[in-house]
Short mmCIF file of C-alpha atoms and ligand atoms in Angstrom, two decimals:
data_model
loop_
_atom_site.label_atom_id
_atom_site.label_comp_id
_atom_site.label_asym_id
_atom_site.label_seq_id
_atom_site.Cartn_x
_atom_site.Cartn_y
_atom_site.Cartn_z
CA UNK W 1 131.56 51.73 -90.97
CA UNK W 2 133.38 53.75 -87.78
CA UNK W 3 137.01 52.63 -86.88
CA UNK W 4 137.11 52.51 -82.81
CA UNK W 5 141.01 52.54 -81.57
CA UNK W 6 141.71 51.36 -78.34
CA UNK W 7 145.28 52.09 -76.81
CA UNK W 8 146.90 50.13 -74.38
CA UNK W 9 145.42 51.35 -71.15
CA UNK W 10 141.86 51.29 -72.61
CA UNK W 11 142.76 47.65 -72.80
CA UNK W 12 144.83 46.92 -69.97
CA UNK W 13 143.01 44.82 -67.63
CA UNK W 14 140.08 42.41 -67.91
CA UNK W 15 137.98 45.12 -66.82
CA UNK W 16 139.33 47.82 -68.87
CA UNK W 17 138.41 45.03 -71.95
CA UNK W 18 134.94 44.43 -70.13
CA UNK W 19 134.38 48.70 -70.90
CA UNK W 20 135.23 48.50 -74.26
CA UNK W 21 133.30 46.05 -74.70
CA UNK W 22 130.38 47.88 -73.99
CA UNK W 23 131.46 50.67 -75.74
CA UNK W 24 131.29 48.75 -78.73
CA UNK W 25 128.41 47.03 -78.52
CA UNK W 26 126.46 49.83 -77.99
CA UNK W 27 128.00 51.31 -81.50
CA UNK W 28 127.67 47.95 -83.40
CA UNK W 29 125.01 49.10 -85.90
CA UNK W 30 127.38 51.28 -87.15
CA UNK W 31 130.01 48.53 -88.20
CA UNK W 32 133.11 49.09 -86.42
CA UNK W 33 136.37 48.31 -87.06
CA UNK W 34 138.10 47.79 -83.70
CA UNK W 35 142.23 48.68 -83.45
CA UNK W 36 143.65 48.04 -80.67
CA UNK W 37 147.31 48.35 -78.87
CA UNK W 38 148.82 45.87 -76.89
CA UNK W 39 147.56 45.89 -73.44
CA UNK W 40 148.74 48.23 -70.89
CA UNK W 41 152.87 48.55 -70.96
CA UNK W 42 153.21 45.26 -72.92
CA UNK W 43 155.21 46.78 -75.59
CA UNK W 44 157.68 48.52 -73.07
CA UNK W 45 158.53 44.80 -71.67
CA UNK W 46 158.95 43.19 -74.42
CA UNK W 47 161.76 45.83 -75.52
CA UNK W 48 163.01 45.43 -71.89
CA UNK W 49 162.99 40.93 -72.66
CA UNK W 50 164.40 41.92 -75.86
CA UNK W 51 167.43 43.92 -73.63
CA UNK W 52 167.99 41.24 -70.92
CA UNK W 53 168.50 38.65 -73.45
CA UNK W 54 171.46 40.47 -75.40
CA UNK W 55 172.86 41.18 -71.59
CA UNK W 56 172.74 37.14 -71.58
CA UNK W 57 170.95 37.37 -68.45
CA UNK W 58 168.89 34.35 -68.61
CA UNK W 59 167.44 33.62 -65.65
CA UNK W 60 166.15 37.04 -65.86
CA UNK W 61 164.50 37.08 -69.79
CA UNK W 62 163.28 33.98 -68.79
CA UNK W 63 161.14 35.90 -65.85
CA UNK W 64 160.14 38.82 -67.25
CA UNK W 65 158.85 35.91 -70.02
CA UNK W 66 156.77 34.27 -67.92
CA UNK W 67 155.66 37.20 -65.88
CA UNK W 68 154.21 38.75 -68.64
CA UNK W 69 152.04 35.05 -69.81
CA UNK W 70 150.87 35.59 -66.34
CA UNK W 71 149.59 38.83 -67.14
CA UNK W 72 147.87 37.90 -70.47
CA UNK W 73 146.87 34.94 -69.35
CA UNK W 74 145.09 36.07 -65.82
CA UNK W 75 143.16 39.16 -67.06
CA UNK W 76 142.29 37.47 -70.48
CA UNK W 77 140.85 34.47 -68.61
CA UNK W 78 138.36 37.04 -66.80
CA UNK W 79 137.20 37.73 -70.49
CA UNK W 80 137.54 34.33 -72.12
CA UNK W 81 134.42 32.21 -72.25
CA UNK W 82 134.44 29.28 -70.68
CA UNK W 83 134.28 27.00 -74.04
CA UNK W 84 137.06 28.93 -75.55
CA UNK W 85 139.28 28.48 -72.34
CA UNK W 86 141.41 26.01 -74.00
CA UNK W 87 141.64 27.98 -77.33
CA UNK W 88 143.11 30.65 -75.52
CA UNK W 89 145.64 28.37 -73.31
CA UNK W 90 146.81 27.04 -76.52
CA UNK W 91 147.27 30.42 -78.21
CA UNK W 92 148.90 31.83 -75.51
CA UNK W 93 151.59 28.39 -75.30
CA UNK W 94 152.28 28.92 -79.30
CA UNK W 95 152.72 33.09 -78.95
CA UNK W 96 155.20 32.09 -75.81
CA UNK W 97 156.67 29.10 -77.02
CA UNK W 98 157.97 30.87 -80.39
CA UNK W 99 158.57 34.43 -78.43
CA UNK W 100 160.63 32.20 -76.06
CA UNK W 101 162.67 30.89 -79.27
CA UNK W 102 163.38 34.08 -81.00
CA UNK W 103 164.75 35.60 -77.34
CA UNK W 104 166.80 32.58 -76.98
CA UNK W 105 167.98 33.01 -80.81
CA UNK W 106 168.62 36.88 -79.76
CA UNK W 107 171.02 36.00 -76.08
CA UNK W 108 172.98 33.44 -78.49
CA UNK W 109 173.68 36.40 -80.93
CA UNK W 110 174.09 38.82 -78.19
CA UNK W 111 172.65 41.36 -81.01
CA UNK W 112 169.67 43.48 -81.55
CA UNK W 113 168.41 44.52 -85.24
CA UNK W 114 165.77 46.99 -85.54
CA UNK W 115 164.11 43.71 -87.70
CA UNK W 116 164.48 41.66 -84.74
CA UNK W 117 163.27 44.74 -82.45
CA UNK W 118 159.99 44.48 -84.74
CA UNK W 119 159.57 40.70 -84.44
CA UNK W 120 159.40 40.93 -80.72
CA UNK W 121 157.56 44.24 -80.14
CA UNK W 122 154.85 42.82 -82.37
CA UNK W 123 153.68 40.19 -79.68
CA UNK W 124 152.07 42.77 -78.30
CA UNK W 125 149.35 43.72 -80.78
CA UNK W 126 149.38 39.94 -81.82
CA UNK W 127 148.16 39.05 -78.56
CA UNK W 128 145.60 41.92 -77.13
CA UNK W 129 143.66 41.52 -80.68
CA UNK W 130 143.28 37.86 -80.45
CA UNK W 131 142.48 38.54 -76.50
CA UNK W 132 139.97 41.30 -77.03
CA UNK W 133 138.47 39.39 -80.12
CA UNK W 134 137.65 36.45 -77.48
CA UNK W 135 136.50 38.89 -75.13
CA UNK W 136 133.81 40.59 -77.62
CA UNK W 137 132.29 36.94 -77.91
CA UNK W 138 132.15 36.39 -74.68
CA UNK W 139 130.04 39.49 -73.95
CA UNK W 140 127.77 38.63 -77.21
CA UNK W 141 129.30 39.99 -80.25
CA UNK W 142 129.75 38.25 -82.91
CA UNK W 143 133.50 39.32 -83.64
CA UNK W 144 136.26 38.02 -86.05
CA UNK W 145 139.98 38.70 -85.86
CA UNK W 146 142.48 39.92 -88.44
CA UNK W 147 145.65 39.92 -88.78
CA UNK W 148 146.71 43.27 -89.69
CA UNK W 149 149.79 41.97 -91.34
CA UNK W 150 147.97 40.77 -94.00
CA UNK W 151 146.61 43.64 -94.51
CA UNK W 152 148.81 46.99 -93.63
CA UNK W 153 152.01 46.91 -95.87
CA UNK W 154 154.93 48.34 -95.26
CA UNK W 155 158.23 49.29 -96.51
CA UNK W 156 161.31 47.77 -94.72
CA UNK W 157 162.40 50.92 -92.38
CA UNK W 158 161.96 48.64 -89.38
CA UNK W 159 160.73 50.40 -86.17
CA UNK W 160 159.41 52.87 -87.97
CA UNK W 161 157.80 51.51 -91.08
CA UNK W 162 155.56 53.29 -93.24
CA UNK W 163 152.47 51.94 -94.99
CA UNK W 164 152.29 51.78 -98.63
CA UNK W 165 149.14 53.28 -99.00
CA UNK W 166 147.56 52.46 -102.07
CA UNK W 167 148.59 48.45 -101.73
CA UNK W 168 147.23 48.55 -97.85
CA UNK W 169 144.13 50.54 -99.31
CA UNK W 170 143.16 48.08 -101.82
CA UNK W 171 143.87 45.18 -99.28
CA UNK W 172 141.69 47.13 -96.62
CA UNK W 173 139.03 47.59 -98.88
CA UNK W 174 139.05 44.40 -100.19
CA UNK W 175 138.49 42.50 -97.04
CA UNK W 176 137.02 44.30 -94.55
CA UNK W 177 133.72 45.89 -95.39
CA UNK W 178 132.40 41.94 -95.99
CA UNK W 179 133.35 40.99 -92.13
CA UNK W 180 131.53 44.20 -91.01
CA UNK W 181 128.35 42.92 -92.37
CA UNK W 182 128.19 40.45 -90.18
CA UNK W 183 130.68 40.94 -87.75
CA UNK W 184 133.03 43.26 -85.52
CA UNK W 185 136.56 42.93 -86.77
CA UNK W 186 139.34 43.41 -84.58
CA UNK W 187 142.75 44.02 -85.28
CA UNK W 188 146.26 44.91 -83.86
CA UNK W 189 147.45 48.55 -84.29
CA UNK W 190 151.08 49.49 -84.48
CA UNK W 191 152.32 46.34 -86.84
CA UNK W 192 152.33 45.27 -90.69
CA UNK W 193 154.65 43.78 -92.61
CA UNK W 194 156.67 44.08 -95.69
CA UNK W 195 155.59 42.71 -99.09
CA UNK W 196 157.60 39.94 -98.51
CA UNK W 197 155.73 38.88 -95.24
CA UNK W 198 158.57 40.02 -92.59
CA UNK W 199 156.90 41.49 -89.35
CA UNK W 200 157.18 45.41 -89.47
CA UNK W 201 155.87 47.92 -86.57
CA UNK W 202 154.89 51.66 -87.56
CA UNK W 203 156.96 53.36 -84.75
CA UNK W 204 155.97 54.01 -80.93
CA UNK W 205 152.27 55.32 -80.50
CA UNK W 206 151.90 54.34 -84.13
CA UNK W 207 148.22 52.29 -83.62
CA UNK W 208 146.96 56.03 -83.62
CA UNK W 209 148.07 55.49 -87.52
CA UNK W 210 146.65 52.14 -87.98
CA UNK W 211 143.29 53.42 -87.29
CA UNK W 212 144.02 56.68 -89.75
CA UNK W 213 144.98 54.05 -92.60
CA UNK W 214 142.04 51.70 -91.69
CA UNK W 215 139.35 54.73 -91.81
CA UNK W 216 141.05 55.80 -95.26
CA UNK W 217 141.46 52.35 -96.74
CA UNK W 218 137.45 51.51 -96.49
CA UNK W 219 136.12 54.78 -96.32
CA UNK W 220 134.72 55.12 -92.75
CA UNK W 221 132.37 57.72 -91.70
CA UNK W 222 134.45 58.01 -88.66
CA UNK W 223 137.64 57.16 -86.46
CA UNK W 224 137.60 57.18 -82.80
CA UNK W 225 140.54 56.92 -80.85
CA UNK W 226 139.79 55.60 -77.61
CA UNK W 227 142.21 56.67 -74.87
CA UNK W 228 142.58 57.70 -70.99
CA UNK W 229 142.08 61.42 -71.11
CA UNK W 230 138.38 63.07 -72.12
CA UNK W 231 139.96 64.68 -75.06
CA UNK W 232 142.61 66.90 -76.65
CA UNK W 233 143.54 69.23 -73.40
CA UNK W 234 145.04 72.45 -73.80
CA UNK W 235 147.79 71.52 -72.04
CA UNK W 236 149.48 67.66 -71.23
CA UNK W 237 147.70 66.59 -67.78
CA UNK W 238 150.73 64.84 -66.68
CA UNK W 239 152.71 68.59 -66.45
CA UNK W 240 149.59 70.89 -65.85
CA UNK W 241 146.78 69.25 -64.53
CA UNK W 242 143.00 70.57 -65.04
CA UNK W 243 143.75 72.27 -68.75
CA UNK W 244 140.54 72.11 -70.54
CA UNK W 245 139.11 70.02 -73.31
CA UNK W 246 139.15 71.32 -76.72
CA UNK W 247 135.85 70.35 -78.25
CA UNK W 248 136.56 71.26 -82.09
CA UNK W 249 140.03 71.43 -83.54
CA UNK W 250 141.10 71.52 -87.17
CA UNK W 251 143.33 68.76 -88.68
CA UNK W 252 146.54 71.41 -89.33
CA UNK W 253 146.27 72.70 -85.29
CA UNK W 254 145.69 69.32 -84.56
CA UNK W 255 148.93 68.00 -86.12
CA UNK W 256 150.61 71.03 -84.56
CA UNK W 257 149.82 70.25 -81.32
CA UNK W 258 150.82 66.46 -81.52
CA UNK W 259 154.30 67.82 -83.33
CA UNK W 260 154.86 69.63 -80.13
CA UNK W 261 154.48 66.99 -77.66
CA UNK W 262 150.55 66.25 -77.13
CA UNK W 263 151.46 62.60 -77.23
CA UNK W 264 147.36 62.04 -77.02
CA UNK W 265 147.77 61.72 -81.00
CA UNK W 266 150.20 60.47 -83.16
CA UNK W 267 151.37 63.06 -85.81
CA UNK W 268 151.32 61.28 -88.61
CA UNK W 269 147.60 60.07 -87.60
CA UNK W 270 146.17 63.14 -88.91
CA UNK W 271 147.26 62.71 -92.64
CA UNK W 272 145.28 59.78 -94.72
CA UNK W 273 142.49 61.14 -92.20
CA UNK W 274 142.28 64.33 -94.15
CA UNK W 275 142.87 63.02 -97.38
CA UNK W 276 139.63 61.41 -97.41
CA UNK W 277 138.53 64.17 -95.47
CA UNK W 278 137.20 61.55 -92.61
CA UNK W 279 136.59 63.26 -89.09
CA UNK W 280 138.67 62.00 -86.35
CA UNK W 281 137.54 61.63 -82.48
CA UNK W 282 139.09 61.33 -79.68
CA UNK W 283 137.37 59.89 -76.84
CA UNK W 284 137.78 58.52 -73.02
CA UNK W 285 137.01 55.00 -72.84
CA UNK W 286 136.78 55.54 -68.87
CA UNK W 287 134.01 58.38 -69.23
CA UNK W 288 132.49 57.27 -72.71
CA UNK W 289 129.44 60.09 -72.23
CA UNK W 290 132.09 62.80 -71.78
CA UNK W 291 131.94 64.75 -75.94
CA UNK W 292 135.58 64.37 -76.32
CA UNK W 293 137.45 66.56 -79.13
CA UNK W 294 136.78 66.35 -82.89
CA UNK W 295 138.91 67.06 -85.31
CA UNK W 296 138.08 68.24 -88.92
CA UNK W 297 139.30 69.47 -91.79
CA UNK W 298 138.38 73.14 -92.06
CA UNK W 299 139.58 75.62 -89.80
CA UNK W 300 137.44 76.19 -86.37
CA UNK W 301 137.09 79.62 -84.71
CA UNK W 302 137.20 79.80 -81.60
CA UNK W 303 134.81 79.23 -78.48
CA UNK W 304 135.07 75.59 -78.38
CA UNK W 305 136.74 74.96 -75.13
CA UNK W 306 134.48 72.77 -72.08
P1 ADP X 1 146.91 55.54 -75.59
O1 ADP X 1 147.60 54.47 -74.81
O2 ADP X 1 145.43 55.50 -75.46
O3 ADP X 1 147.40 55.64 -77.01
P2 ADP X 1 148.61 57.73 -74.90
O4 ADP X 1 149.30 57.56 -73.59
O5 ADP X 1 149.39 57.50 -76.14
O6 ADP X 1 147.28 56.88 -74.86
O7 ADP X 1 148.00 59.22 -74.99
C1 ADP X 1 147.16 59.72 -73.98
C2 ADP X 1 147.98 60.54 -73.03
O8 ADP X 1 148.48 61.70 -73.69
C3 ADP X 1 147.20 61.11 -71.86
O9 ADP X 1 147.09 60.19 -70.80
C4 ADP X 1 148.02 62.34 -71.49
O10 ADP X 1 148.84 62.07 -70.39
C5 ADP X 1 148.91 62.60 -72.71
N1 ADP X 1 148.83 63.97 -73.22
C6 ADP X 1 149.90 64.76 -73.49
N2 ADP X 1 149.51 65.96 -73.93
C7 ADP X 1 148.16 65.95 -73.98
C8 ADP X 1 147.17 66.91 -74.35
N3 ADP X 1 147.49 68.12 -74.79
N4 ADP X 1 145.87 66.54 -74.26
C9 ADP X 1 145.54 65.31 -73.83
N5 ADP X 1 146.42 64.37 -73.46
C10 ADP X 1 147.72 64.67 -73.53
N1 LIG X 2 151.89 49.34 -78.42
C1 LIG X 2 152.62 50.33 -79.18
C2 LIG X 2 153.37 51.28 -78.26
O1 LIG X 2 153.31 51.10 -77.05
C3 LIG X 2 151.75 51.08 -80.16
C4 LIG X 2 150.63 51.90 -79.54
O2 LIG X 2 150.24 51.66 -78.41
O3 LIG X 2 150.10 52.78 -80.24
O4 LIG X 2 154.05 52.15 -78.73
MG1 MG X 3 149.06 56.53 -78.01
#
């Protein structure tokens, strides 16, 4: 079994979804796991709904609503296939019918909890997993979806939750290897929820960790996060364009780098990842040929720059 993360530009579009697509069925004898983040800047507007709403601005939360239905709705209909077209209209109604409800519920309280921050940011994921898992079966997978809060639990630090690891593990490991058998699973990164079923998320970037704990929880050979950029650079391409990729990196410089601002990786990613010792990839769904970086446990010397 691999884990395969996509982040939200690697799923941002109907043809960004159409890529990954064939990125994983290409790997599908090795039993992924897919993770994915909500599609392109999804998250970011649904903190900006969650804003308008405690302004009372309605007219304008009630936009930005149905602008971003639009969105879902247009590029997953590219995807969709055509006998599951009115699956995905009804899923799409229910996720923006009760979104709708919980803004409304937030202008009238004119007050924003971190616990109400989680239950709207978590639309996100909830949506781009059941999108993509549509999408997979349109392009001949057989794929099944899962909700990951089900399985990833969480304490109740909301917007920032962490997983309890040996309770996720033992759900992970539980469910998951069975679906591979037969199928590709797909799941949302970035939320969970407490024991007592309230929606958490795992902080901003944080799919990067839901991948980390799904590789630990059942074991995988591998986890490949899936992103814009052909690797770990030796400097961020948004301030100093044409650093170089680093090919090899250990976990500890790995971490290091993320701590100081390679935003490519989630810290935190790194850690159940070298617990069980399980190699960690990071790839460019854009240029999937292109070796990307990998990052393992022992110390690397040197020489490993493309
Ligand atoms: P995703 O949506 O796939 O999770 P992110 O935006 O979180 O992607 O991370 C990828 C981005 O990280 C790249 O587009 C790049 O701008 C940025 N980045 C910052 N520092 C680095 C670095 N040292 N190496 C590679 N990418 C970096
Ligand atoms: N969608 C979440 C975010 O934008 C999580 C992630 O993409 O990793 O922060
Ligand atoms: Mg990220």
């Amino acid at each position: 079994m691999i884990v395969m993360k996509f982040g939200g530009s690697s799923v941002e579009s109907a043809a960004a979804i159409e890529r990954v697509a064939g990125i994983v069925k290409s790997r599908a004898a090795r039993r992924p796991v897919v993770v994915v983040s909500a599609m392109g800047k999804t998250t970011n507007k649904l903190l900006a709904i969650a804003q308008t709403a405690i302004e009372g601005r309605r007219e304008e939360y009630i936009r930005q609503i149905h602008d971003l239905r639009d969105f879902h709705s247009r590029e997953a209909r590219q995807v969709v296939p055509l006998a599951e077209r009115a699956a995905l209209d009804r899923i799409l109604d229910d996720h923006f019918q009760e979104l709708t409800e919980l803004v409304k519920g937030l202008a009238v309280l004119g007050e924003l909890t971190p616990r109400s921050i989680d239950a709207i940011s978590a639309y996100g994921e909830r949506l781009s997993s059941i999108i993509v898992s549509l999408a997979f079966r349109h392009f001949g997978m057989s794929a099944v979806h899962v909700d990951s809060r089900e399985l990833i639990v969480t304490d109740k630090r909301h917007t920032h939750a962490a997983p309890l690891f040996s309770e996720t593990y033992s759900r992970l490991s539980a469910a998951l290897p069975p679906l591979t058998e037969k199928s590709v699973v797909v799941m949302g990164g970035f939320i969970g929820s407490t024991r007592d079923g309230v929606t958490t998320t795992l902080g901003r970037g944080g799919s990067d960790l839901t991948a980390a704990v799904v590789g630990a929880g059942i074991g995988a050979e591998e986890i490949q996060i899936w992103t814009d950029v052909d690797g770990m650079l030796t400097a961020d391409p948004t301030i100093i364009p044409g650093g170089h990729r680093v090919k090899l990196i250990s976990f500890a410089e790995a971490a290091e780098l993320a701590y100081f601002g390679a935003k490519v990786l989630h810290p935190a990613t790194v850690v159940p990842a070298i617990e069980k010792n399980i190699p960690v990839l990071i790839l460019n769904s854009r240029r999937p040929e292109c070796g990307g970086t990998r990052i393992v446990s022992d110390a690397v010397h040197s020489r490993n720059v493309a």
